[in-house]
Amino acid sequence: MKLILPALSLALAAFTAQAQIVVFDTMSVRSNEVAATQTQNNWRYADDATLINPAGETIGQIDIAIAGQYETTANMFAFLLDATGPSGAPGNTLWSSSAIPLVFSPGDDFQDIVSFAVPNISVPQTFFWAIEFRNIIKIDDFGDPTTSGLFGTQYANNAVVQPVGASTSTATYYIDLDGGNGPGAFTSGFQSAGQDSTLAVKIYNAVPEPAAASLLALGGAGIALLLRRRRRA
């Protein structure tokens, strides 16, 4: 009985302190170069992800690597979609984010990571994540608005075909030119010369809800009290 209480305490502490776990990762192998898509306003880019867990996962966070040139402002959105489109293309939207404003100052080529909190959305083993930029404004080195210069998501390193770990992604991505019109709106087969055409992302599962952690802790405290009373008896 002396061993039960410390073990129970350790289990409760481990559960309560549980951190998010990366379940899909192409960001760790992303190119160090500015190799971004030529993103346009309201174009939605989607890339597939197949997880190790056949039952899927509950997603709690998405980190997306972006890169570009010139001074840039934009609003960025993230999405999760199922794979019910034609021939396994992006289908129904499972979750869409609110806008995250991006502001990049003048200077050299930039790289950054944008994080989106996801409200515990369940995804199947194979699904799509997507990004969309709106209100893109780029200013060139002379202070003039420009449509040239790269801006968008980074590619994974072209020497790496598979993401980190046993999860997988095909060497292609999808584009919806009009910002999410449902199944059938995405066109597949987009690749960039010399690139693997897997976009750079890191996806995390969800941590336990605070209420669930508190409930387990309360139950553990009750068990500990019961064991103590029995020992005294």
PDB file of N, CA, C and O in Angstrom, residues 38 41 69-73 135-149:
ATOM      1  N   GLN A  38       4.146  31.303 -54.822  1.00  0.00           N
ATOM      2  CA  GLN A  38       3.785  32.656 -55.245  1.00  0.00           C
ATOM      3  C   GLN A  38       2.321  32.872 -54.871  1.00  0.00           C
ATOM      4  O   GLN A  38       1.415  32.755 -55.682  1.00  0.00           O
ATOM      5  N   ASN A  41      -3.957  36.576 -53.309  1.00  0.00           N
ATOM      6  CA  ASN A  41      -5.079  36.792 -52.412  1.00  0.00           C
ATOM      7  C   ASN A  41      -6.161  35.741 -52.629  1.00  0.00           C
ATOM      8  O   ASN A  41      -6.550  35.451 -53.767  1.00  0.00           O
ATOM      9  N   GLN A  69       9.730  37.747 -49.537  1.00  0.00           N
ATOM     10  CA  GLN A  69      10.620  38.851 -49.833  1.00  0.00           C
ATOM     11  C   GLN A  69       9.836  40.155 -49.708  1.00  0.00           C
ATOM     12  O   GLN A  69       8.621  40.179 -49.871  1.00  0.00           O
ATOM     13  N   TYR A  70      10.550  41.226 -49.461  1.00  0.00           N
ATOM     14  CA  TYR A  70       9.973  42.566 -49.394  1.00  0.00           C
ATOM     15  C   TYR A  70       9.118  42.762 -48.138  1.00  0.00           C
ATOM     16  O   TYR A  70       8.745  41.828 -47.435  1.00  0.00           O
ATOM     17  N   GLU A  71       8.795  44.006 -47.889  1.00  0.00           N
ATOM     18  CA  GLU A  71       7.880  44.360 -46.807  1.00  0.00           C
ATOM     19  C   GLU A  71       6.488  43.842 -47.171  1.00  0.00           C
ATOM     20  O   GLU A  71       5.988  44.094 -48.264  1.00  0.00           O
ATOM     21  N   THR A  72       5.874  43.129 -46.252  1.00  0.00           N
ATOM     22  CA  THR A  72       4.603  42.470 -46.558  1.00  0.00           C
ATOM     23  C   THR A  72       3.653  42.558 -45.377  1.00  0.00           C
ATOM     24  O   THR A  72       4.054  42.392 -44.228  1.00  0.00           O
ATOM     25  N   THR A  73       2.393  42.830 -45.668  1.00  0.00           N
ATOM     26  CA  THR A  73       1.334  42.670 -44.674  1.00  0.00           C
ATOM     27  C   THR A  73       0.263  41.764 -45.285  1.00  0.00           C
ATOM     28  O   THR A  73       0.051  41.753 -46.504  1.00  0.00           O
ATOM     29  N   ASN A 135      -5.802  39.995 -48.278  1.00  0.00           N
ATOM     30  CA  ASN A 135      -5.338  41.385 -48.134  1.00  0.00           C
ATOM     31  C   ASN A 135      -3.811  41.482 -48.165  1.00  0.00           C
ATOM     32  O   ASN A 135      -3.193  42.203 -47.369  1.00  0.00           O
ATOM     33  N   ILE A 136      -3.196  40.755 -49.100  1.00  0.00           N
ATOM     34  CA  ILE A 136      -1.736  40.794 -49.218  1.00  0.00           C
ATOM     35  C   ILE A 136      -1.302  42.123 -49.836  1.00  0.00           C
ATOM     36  O   ILE A 136      -1.804  42.532 -50.884  1.00  0.00           O
ATOM     37  N   ILE A 137      -0.367  42.788 -49.168  1.00  0.00           N
ATOM     38  CA  ILE A 137       0.234  44.018 -49.699  1.00  0.00           C
ATOM     39  C   ILE A 137       1.743  43.870 -49.588  1.00  0.00           C
ATOM     40  O   ILE A 137       2.279  43.671 -48.492  1.00  0.00           O
ATOM     41  N   LYS A 138       2.434  43.969 -50.729  1.00  0.00           N
ATOM     42  CA  LYS A 138       3.889  43.879 -50.740  1.00  0.00           C
ATOM     43  C   LYS A 138       4.462  45.203 -51.255  1.00  0.00           C
ATOM     44  O   LYS A 138       3.976  45.768 -52.226  1.00  0.00           O
ATOM     45  N   ILE A 139       5.504  45.664 -50.564  1.00  0.00           N
ATOM     46  CA  ILE A 139       6.178  46.915 -50.926  1.00  0.00           C
ATOM     47  C   ILE A 139       7.620  46.589 -51.295  1.00  0.00           C
ATOM     48  O   ILE A 139       8.340  45.973 -50.495  1.00  0.00           O
ATOM     49  N   ASP A 140       8.056  47.004 -52.498  1.00  0.00           N
ATOM     50  CA  ASP A 140       9.406  46.664 -52.933  1.00  0.00           C
ATOM     51  C   ASP A 140      10.450  47.551 -52.271  1.00  0.00           C
ATOM     52  O   ASP A 140      10.133  48.398 -51.425  1.00  0.00           O
ATOM     53  N   ASP A 141      11.700  47.364 -52.662  1.00  0.00           N
ATOM     54  CA  ASP A 141      12.807  48.089 -52.038  1.00  0.00           C
ATOM     55  C   ASP A 141      12.751  49.588 -52.289  1.00  0.00           C
ATOM     56  O   ASP A 141      13.418  50.380 -51.607  1.00  0.00           O
ATOM     57  N   PHE A 142      11.959  50.012 -53.261  1.00  0.00           N
ATOM     58  CA  PHE A 142      11.824  51.430 -53.580  1.00  0.00           C
ATOM     59  C   PHE A 142      10.587  52.062 -52.946  1.00  0.00           C
ATOM     60  O   PHE A 142      10.260  53.221 -53.196  1.00  0.00           O
ATOM     61  N   GLY A 143       9.877  51.258 -52.121  1.00  0.00           N
ATOM     62  CA  GLY A 143       8.693  51.770 -51.453  1.00  0.00           C
ATOM     63  C   GLY A 143       7.431  51.727 -52.289  1.00  0.00           C
ATOM     64  O   GLY A 143       6.429  52.356 -51.931  1.00  0.00           O
ATOM     65  N   ASP A 144       7.458  51.012 -53.400  1.00  0.00           N
ATOM     66  CA  ASP A 144       6.306  50.947 -54.299  1.00  0.00           C
ATOM     67  C   ASP A 144       5.579  49.609 -54.141  1.00  0.00           C
ATOM     68  O   ASP A 144       6.220  48.564 -53.933  1.00  0.00           O
ATOM     69  N   PRO A 145       4.247  49.599 -54.234  1.00  0.00           N
ATOM     70  CA  PRO A 145       3.510  48.329 -54.202  1.00  0.00           C
ATOM     71  C   PRO A 145       3.967  47.421 -55.344  1.00  0.00           C
ATOM     72  O   PRO A 145       4.264  47.888 -56.448  1.00  0.00           O
ATOM     73  N   THR A 146       4.041  46.127 -55.077  1.00  0.00           N
ATOM     74  CA  THR A 146       4.511  45.193 -56.098  1.00  0.00           C
ATOM     75  C   THR A 146       3.759  43.879 -55.990  1.00  0.00           C
ATOM     76  O   THR A 146       3.284  43.508 -54.918  1.00  0.00           O
ATOM     77  N   THR A 147       3.645  43.205 -57.101  1.00  0.00           N
ATOM     78  CA  THR A 147       3.059  41.867 -57.121  1.00  0.00           C
ATOM     79  C   THR A 147       4.142  40.815 -57.303  1.00  0.00           C
ATOM     80  O   THR A 147       3.857  39.620 -57.320  1.00  0.00           O
ATOM     81  N   SER A 148       5.400  41.252 -57.458  1.00  0.00           N
ATOM     82  CA  SER A 148       6.499  40.310 -57.620  1.00  0.00           C
ATOM     83  C   SER A 148       7.047  39.913 -56.253  1.00  0.00           C
ATOM     84  O   SER A 148       6.614  40.422 -55.222  1.00  0.00           O
ATOM     85  N   GLY A 149       8.015  39.035 -56.257  1.00  0.00           N
ATOM     86  CA  GLY A 149       8.614  38.590 -55.005  1.00  0.00           C
ATOM     87  C   GLY A 149       7.831  37.442 -54.403  1.00  0.00           C
ATOM     88  O   GLY A 149       6.605  37.390 -54.462  1.00  0.00           O
TER      89      GLY A 149
END
